[in-house]
PDB file of C-alpha atoms in Angstrom:
ATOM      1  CA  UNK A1167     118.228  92.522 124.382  1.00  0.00           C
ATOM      2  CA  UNK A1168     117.647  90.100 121.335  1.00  0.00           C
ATOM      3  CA  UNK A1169     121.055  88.727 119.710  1.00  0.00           C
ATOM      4  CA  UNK A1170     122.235  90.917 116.500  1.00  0.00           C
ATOM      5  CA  UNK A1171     121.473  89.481 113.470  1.00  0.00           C
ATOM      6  CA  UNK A1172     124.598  89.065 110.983  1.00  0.00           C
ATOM      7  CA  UNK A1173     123.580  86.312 108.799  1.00  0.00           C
ATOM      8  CA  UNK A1174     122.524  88.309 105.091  1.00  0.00           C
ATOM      9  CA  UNK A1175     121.110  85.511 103.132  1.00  0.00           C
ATOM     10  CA  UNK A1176     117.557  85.955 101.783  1.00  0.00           C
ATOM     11  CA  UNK A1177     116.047  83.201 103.789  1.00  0.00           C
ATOM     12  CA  UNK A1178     117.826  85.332 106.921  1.00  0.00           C
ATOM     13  CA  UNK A1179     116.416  88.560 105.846  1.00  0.00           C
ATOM     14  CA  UNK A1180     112.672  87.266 105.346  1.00  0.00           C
ATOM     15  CA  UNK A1181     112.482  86.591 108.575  1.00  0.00           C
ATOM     16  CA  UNK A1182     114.041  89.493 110.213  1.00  0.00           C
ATOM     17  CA  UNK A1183     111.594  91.535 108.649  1.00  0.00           C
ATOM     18  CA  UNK A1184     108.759  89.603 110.063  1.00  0.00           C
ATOM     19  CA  UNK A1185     110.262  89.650 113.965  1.00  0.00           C
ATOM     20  CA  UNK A1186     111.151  93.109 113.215  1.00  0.00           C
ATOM     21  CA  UNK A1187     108.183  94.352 112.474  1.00  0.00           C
ATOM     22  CA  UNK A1188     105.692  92.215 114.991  1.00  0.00           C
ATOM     23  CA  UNK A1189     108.396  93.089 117.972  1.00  0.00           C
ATOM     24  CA  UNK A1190     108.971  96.611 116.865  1.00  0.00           C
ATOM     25  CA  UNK A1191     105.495  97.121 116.305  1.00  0.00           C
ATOM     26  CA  UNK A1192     104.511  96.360 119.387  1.00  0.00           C
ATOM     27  CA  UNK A1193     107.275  98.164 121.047  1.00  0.00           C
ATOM     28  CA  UNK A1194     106.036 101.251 119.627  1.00  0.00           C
ATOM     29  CA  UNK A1195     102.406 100.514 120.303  1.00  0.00           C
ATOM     30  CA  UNK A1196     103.294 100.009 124.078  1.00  0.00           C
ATOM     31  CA  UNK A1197     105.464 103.838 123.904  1.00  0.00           C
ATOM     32  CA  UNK A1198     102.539 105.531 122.625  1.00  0.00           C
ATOM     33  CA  UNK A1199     100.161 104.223 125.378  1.00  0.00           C
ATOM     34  CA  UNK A1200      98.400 101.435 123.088  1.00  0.00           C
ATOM     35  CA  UNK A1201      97.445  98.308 123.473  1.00  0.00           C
ATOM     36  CA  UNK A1202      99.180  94.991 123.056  1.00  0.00           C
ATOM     37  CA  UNK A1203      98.864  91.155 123.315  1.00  0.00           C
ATOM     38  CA  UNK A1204     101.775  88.621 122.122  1.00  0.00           C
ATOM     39  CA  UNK A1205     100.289  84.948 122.619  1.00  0.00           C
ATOM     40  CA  UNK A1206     101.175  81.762 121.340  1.00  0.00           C
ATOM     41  CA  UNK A1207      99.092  81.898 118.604  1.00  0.00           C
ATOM     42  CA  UNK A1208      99.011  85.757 117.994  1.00  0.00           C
ATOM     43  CA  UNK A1209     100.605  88.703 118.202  1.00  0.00           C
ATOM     44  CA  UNK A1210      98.209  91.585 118.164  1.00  0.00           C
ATOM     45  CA  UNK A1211      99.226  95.471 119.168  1.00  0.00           C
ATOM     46  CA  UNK A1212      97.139  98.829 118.684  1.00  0.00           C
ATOM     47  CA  UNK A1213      98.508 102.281 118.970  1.00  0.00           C
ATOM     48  CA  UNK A1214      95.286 103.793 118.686  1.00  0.00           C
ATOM     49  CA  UNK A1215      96.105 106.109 116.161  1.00  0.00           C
ATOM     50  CA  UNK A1216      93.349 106.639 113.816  1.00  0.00           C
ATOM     51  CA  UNK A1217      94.657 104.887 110.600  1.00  0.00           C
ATOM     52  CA  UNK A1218      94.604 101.136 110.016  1.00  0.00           C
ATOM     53  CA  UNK A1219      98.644 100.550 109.726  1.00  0.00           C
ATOM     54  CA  UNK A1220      98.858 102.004 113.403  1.00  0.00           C
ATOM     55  CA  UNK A1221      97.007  99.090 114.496  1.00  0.00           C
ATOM     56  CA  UNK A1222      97.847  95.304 113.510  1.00  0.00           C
ATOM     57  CA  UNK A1223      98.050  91.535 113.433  1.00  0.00           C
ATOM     58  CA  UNK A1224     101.496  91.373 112.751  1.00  0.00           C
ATOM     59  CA  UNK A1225     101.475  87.047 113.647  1.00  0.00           C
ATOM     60  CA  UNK A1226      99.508  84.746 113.371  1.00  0.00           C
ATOM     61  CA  UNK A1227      99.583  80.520 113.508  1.00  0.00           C
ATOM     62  CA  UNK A1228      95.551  80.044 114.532  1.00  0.00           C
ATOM     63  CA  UNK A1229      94.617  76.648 114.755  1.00  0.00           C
ATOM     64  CA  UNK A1230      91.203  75.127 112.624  1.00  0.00           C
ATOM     65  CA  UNK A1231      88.874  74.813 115.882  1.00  0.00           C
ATOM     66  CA  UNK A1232      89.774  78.449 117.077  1.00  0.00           C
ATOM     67  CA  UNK A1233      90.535  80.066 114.090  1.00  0.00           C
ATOM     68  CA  UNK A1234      86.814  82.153 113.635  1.00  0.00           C
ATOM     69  CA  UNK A1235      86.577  82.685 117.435  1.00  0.00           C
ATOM     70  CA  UNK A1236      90.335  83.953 117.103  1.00  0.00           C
ATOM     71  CA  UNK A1237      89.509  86.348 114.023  1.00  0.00           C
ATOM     72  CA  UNK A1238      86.255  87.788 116.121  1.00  0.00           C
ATOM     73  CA  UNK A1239      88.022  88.356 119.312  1.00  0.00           C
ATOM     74  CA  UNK A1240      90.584  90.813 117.325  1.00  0.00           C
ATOM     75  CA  UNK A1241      87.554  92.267 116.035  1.00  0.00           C
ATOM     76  CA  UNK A1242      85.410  92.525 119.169  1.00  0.00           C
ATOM     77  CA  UNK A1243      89.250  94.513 120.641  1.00  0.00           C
ATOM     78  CA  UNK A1244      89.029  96.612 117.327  1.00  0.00           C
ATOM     79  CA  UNK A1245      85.280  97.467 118.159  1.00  0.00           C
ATOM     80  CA  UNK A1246      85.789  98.727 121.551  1.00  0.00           C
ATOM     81  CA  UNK A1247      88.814 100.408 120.739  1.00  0.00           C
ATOM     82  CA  UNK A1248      86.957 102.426 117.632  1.00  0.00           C
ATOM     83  CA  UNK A1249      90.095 102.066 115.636  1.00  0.00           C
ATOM     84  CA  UNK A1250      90.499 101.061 112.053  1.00  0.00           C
ATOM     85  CA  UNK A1251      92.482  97.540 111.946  1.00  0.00           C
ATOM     86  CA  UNK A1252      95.273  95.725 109.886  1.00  0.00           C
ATOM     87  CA  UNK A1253      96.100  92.245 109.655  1.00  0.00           C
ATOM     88  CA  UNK A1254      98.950  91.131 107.674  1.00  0.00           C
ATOM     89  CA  UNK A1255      99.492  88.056 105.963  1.00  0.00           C
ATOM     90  CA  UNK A1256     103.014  87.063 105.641  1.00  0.00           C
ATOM     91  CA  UNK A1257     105.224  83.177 104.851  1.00  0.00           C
ATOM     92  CA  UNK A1258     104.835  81.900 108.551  1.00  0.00           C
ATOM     93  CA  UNK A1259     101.071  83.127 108.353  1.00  0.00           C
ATOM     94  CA  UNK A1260      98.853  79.773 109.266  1.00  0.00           C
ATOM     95  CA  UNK A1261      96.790  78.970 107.275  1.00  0.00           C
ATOM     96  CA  UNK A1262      97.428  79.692 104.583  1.00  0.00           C
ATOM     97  CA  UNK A1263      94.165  80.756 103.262  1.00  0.00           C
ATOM     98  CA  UNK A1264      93.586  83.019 106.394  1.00  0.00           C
ATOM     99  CA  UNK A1265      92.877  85.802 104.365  1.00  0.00           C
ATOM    100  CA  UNK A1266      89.815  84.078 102.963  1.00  0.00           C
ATOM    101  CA  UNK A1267      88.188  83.759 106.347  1.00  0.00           C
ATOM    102  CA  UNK A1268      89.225  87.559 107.070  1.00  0.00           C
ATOM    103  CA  UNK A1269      86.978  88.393 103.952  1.00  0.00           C
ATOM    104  CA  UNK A1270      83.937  86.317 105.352  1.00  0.00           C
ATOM    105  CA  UNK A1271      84.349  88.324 108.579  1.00  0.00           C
ATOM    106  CA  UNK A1272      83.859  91.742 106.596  1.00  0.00           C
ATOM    107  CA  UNK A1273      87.787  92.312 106.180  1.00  0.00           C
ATOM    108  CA  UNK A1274      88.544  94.164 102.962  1.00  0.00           C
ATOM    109  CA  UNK A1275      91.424  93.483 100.776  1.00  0.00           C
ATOM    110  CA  UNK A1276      94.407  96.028 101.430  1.00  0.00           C
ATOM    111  CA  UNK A1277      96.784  94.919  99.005  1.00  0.00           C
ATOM    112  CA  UNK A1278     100.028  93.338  98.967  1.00  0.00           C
ATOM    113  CA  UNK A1279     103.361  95.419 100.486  1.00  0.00           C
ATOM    114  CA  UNK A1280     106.841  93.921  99.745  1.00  0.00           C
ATOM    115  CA  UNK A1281     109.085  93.045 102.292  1.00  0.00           C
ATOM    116  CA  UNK A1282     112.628  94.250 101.626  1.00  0.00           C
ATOM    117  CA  UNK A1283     116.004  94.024 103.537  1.00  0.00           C
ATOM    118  CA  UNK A1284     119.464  94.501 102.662  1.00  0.00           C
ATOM    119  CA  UNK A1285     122.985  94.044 103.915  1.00  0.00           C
ATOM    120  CA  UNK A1286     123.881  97.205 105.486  1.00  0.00           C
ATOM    121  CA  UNK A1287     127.672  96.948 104.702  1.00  0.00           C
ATOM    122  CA  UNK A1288     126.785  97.623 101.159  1.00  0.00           C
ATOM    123  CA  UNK A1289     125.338 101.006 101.783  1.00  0.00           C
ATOM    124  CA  UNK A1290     128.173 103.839 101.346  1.00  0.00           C
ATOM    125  CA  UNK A1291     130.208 104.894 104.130  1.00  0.00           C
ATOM    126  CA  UNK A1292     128.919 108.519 104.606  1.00  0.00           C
ATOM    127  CA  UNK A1293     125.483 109.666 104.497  1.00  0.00           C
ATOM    128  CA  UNK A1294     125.258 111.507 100.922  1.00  0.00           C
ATOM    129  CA  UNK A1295     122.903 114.802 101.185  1.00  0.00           C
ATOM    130  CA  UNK A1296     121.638 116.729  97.916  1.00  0.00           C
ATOM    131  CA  UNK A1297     122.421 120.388  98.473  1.00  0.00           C
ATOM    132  CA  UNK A1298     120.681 122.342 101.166  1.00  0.00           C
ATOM    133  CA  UNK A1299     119.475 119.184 102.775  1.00  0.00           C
ATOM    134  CA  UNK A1300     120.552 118.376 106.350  1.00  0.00           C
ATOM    135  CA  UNK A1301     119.147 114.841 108.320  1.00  0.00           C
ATOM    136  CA  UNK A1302     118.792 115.018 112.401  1.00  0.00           C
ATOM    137  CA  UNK A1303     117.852 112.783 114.589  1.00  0.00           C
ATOM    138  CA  UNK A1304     114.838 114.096 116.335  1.00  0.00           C
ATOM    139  CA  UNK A1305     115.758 115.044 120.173  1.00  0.00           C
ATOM    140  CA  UNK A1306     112.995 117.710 121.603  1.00  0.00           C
ATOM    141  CA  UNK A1307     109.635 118.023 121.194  1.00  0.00           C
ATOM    142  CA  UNK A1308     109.530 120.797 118.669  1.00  0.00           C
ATOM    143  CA  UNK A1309     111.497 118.573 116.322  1.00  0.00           C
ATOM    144  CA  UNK A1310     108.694 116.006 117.348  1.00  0.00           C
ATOM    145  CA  UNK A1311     105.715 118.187 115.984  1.00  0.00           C
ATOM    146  CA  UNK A1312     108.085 119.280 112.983  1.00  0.00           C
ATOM    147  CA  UNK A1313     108.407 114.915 112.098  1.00  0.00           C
ATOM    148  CA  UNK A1314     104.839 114.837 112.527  1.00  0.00           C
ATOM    149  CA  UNK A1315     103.670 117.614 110.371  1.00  0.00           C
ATOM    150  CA  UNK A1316     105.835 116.636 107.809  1.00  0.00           C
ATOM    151  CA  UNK A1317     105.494 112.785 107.936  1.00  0.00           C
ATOM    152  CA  UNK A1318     101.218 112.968 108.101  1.00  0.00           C
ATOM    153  CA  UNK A1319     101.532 115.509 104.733  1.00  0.00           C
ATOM    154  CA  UNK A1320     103.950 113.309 103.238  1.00  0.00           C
ATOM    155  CA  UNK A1321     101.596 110.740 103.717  1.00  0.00           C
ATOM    156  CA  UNK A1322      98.062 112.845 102.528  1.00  0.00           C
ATOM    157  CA  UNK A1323      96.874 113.259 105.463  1.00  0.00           C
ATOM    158  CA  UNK A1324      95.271 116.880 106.656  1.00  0.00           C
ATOM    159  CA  UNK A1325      97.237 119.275 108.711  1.00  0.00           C
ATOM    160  CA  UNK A1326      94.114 118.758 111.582  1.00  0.00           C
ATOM    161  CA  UNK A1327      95.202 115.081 112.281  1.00  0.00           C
ATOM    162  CA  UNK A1328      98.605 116.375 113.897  1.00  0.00           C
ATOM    163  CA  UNK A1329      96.525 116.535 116.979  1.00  0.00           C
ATOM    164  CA  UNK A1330      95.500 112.959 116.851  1.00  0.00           C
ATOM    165  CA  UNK A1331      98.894 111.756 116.152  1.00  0.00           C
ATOM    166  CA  UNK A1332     101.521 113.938 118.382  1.00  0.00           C
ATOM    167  CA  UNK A1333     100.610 113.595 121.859  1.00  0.00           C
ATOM    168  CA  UNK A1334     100.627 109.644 121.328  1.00  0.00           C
ATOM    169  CA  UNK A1335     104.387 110.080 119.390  1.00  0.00           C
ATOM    170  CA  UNK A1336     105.521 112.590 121.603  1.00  0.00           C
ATOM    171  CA  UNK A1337     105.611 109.773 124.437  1.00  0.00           C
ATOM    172  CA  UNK A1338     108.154 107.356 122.874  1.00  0.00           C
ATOM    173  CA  UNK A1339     110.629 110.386 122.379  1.00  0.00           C
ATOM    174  CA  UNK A1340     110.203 112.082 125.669  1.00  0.00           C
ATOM    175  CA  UNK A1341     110.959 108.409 127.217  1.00  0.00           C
ATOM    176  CA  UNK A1342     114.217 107.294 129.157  1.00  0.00           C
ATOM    177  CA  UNK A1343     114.348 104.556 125.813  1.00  0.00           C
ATOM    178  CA  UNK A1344     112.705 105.309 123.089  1.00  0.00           C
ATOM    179  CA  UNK A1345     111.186 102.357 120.801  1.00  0.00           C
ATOM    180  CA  UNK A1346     111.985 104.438 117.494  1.00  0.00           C
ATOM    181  CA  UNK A1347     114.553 106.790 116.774  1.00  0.00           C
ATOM    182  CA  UNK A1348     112.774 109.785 114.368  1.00  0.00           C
ATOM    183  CA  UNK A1349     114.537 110.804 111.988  1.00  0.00           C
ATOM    184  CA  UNK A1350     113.551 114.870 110.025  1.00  0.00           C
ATOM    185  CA  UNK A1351     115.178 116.041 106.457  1.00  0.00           C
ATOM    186  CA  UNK A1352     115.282 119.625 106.198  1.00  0.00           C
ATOM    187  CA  UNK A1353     115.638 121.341 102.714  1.00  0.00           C
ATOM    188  CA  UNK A1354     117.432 125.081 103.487  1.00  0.00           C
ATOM    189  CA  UNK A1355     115.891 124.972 106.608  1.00  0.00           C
ATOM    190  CA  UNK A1356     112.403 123.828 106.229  1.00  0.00           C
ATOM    191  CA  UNK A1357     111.277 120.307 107.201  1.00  0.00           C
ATOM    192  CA  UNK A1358     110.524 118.352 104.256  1.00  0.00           C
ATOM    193  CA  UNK A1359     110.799 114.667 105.290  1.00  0.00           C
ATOM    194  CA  UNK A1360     110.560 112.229 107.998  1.00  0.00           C
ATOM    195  CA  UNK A1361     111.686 108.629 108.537  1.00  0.00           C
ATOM    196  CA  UNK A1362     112.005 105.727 111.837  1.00  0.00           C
ATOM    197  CA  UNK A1363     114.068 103.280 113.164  1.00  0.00           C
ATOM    198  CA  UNK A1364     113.408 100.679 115.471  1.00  0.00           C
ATOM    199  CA  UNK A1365     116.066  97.855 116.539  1.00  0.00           C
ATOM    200  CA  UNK A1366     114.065  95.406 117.349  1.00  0.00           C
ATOM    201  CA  UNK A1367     114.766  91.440 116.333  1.00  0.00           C
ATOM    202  CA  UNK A1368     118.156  92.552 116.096  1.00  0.00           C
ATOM    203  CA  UNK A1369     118.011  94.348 112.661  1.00  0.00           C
ATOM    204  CA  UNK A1370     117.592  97.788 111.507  1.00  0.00           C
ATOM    205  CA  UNK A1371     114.262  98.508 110.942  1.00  0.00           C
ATOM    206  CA  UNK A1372     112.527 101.436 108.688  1.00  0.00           C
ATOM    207  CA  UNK A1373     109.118 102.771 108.912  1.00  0.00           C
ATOM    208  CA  UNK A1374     107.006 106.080 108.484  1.00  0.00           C
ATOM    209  CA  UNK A1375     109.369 107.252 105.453  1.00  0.00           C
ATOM    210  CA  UNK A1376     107.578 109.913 103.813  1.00  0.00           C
ATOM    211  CA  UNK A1377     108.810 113.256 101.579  1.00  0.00           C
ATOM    212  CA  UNK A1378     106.035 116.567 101.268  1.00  0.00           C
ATOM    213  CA  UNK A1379     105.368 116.312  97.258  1.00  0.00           C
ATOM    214  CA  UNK A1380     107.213 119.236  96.839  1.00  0.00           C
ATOM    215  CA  UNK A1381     110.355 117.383  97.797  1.00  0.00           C
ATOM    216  CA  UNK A1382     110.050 114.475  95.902  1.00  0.00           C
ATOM    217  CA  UNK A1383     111.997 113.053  93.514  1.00  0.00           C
ATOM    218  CA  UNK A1384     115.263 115.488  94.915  1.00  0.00           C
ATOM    219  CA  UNK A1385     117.359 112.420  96.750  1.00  0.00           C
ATOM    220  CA  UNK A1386     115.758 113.547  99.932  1.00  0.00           C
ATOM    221  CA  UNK A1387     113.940 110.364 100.540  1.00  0.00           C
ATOM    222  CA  UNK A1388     116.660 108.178  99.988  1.00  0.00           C
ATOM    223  CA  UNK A1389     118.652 110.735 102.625  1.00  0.00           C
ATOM    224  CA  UNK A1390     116.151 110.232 105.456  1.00  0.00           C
ATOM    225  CA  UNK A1391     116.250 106.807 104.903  1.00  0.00           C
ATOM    226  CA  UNK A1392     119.928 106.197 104.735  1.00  0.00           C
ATOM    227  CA  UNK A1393     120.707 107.946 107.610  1.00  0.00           C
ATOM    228  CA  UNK A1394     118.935 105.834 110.497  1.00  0.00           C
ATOM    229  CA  UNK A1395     120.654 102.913 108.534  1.00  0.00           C
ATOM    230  CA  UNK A1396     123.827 104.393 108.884  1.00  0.00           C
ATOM    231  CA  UNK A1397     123.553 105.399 112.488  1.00  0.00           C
ATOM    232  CA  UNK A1398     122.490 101.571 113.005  1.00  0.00           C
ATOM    233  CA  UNK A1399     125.608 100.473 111.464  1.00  0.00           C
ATOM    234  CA  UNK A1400     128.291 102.266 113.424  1.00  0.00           C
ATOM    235  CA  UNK A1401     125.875 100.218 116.556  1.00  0.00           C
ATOM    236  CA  UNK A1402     126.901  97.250 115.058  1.00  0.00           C
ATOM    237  CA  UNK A1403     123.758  96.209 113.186  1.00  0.00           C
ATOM    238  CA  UNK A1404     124.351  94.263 110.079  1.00  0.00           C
ATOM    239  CA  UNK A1405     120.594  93.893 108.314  1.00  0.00           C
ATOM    240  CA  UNK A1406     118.054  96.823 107.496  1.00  0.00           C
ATOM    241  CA  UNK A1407     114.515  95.865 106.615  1.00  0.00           C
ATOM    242  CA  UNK A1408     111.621  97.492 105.880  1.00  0.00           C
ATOM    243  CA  UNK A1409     107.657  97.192 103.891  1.00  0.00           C
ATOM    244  CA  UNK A1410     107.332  99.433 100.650  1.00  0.00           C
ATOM    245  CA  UNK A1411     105.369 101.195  99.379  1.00  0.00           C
ATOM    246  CA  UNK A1412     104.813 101.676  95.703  1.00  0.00           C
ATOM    247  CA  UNK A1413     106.565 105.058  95.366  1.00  0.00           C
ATOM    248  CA  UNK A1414     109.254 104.079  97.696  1.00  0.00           C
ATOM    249  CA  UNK A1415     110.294 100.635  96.425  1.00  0.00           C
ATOM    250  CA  UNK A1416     112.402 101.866  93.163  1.00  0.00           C
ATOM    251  CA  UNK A1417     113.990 104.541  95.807  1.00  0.00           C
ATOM    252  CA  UNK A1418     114.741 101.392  98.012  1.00  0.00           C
ATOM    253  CA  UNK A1419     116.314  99.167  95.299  1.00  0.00           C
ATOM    254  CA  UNK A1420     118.354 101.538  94.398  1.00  0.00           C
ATOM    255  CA  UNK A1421     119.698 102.053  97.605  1.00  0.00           C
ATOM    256  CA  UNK A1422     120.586  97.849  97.551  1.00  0.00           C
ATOM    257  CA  UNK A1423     117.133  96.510  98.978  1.00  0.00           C
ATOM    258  CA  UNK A1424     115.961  93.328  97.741  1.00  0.00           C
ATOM    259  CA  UNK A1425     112.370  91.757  97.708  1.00  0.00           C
ATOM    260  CA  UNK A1426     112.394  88.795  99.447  1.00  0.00           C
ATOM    261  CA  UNK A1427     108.484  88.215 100.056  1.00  0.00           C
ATOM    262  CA  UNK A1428     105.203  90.418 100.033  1.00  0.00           C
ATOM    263  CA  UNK A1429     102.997  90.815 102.711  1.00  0.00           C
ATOM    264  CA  UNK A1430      99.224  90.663 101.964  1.00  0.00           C
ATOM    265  CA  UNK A1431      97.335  92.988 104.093  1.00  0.00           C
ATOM    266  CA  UNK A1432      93.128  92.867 105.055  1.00  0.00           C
ATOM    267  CA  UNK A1433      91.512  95.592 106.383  1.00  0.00           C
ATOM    268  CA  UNK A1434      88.015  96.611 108.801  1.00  0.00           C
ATOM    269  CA  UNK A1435      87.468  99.967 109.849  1.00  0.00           C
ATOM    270  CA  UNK A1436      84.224 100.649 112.404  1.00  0.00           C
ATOM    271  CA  UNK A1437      81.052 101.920 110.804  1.00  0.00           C
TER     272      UNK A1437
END
């Protein structure tokens, strides 16, 4: 089990979001039956789900005389997997003008996606719920299918991918231990949010936080969020991290998140 992180300083919290994401990643890649491979010089791990952010470079310190052979064999993987691929540029990313080379070797540019943590002592001692909203922690597969529903329309994504995306989730939360805790907001009764937690690196770790539009903008998304936090706190956790997205980083700061770096992301998806 890695060694709890309780040092809060920014230079502390930059890099527990990169361990925390390329462990957790790859954590949850290895639940839902994917693929991984954590060498010296790069840490690579597909779910297989069909959407580039399930499958990533999360490290990556390639060396001048291997560095196109090193880009083509993550390629050649993403080929004969048929999945859509991320690779994410972040401060320990060598070298630094990686991304260029991605670009020769037909990545596209995916944008940049801020890296935020914060000192979970700071957050508020109870989990504060607008009215008619309840959080669980997801513990059968029904509540499975609900997070899933919920999370892939919360994201855009049609109500026909559900069947790409829950037998592969269903794994991790019908294991003996889980790699994510899953996490469903319910507004009088009806599922309306999702969000995930994953420990690894020693911090609290957020991903897949996503509100149907007809929920937005209610508290709900900072609730969902929040509560994994919480729960990671009362297990001795000190640090919560996570990547934002453009409609969730004002949600974030106001819940005490800071920016401490942005991650640049390239993209290939088959033809």
């Amino acid at each position: 089990m890695t060694e709890i992180v309780r040092d809060t300083s920014p230079d502390s919290l930059a890099h527990a979001n990169e361990a925390n994401l390329t462990q957790g990643f790859a954590e949850v890649a290895l639940a839902y039956g994917g693929d991984v491979r954590d060498e010296s010089d790069l840490a690579w791990a597909a779910t297989c789900l069909p959407a580039a952010g399930w499958n990533r470079v999360t490290r990556a310190q390639l060396a001048p005389d291997t560095l196109d052979a090193r880009i083509q064999w993550v390629l050649d993987r993403a080929h004969a997997l048929g999945v859509p691929f991320q690779w994410d540029i972040s401060p320990s990313t060598r070298p630094a003008d990686l991304g260029d080379h991605l670009l020769r070797h037909g990545f596209a540019d995916g944008g940049g996606e801020p890296a935020m943590g914060v000192a979970l002592a700071r957050l508020p001692a109870a989990l504060p719920l607008p009215d008619g909203v309840t959080v669980e922690r997801v513990a059968d597969a029904a509540a499975m299918e609900h997070w899933v529903r919920t999370v892939l329309v919360g994201f855009g994504a049609p109500a026909s991918a559900t069947a790409d995306y829950l037998p592969r989730m269903s794994r991790d939360v019908a294991g003996p231990n889980p790699a994510a805790h899953y996490y469903l907001a319910r507004l009088h009764g009806e599922p309306v949010a999702g969000a995930a937690l994953t420990t690894a690196g020693g911090v609290a770790g957020i991903f897949s936080v996503a509100t149907i539009e007809s929920a937005r903008r209610m508290g709900i998304g900072a609730a969902v969020t929040m509560a994994p936090l919480l729960d990671a706190r009362t297990r001795g956790y000190h640090v919560g991290v996570l990547q934002a997205s453009e409609m969730g980083y004002p949600v974030y700061a106001r819940m005490g998140f800071t920016e401490q770096f942005r991650y640049q992301s390239y993209t290939w998806c088959p033809a």
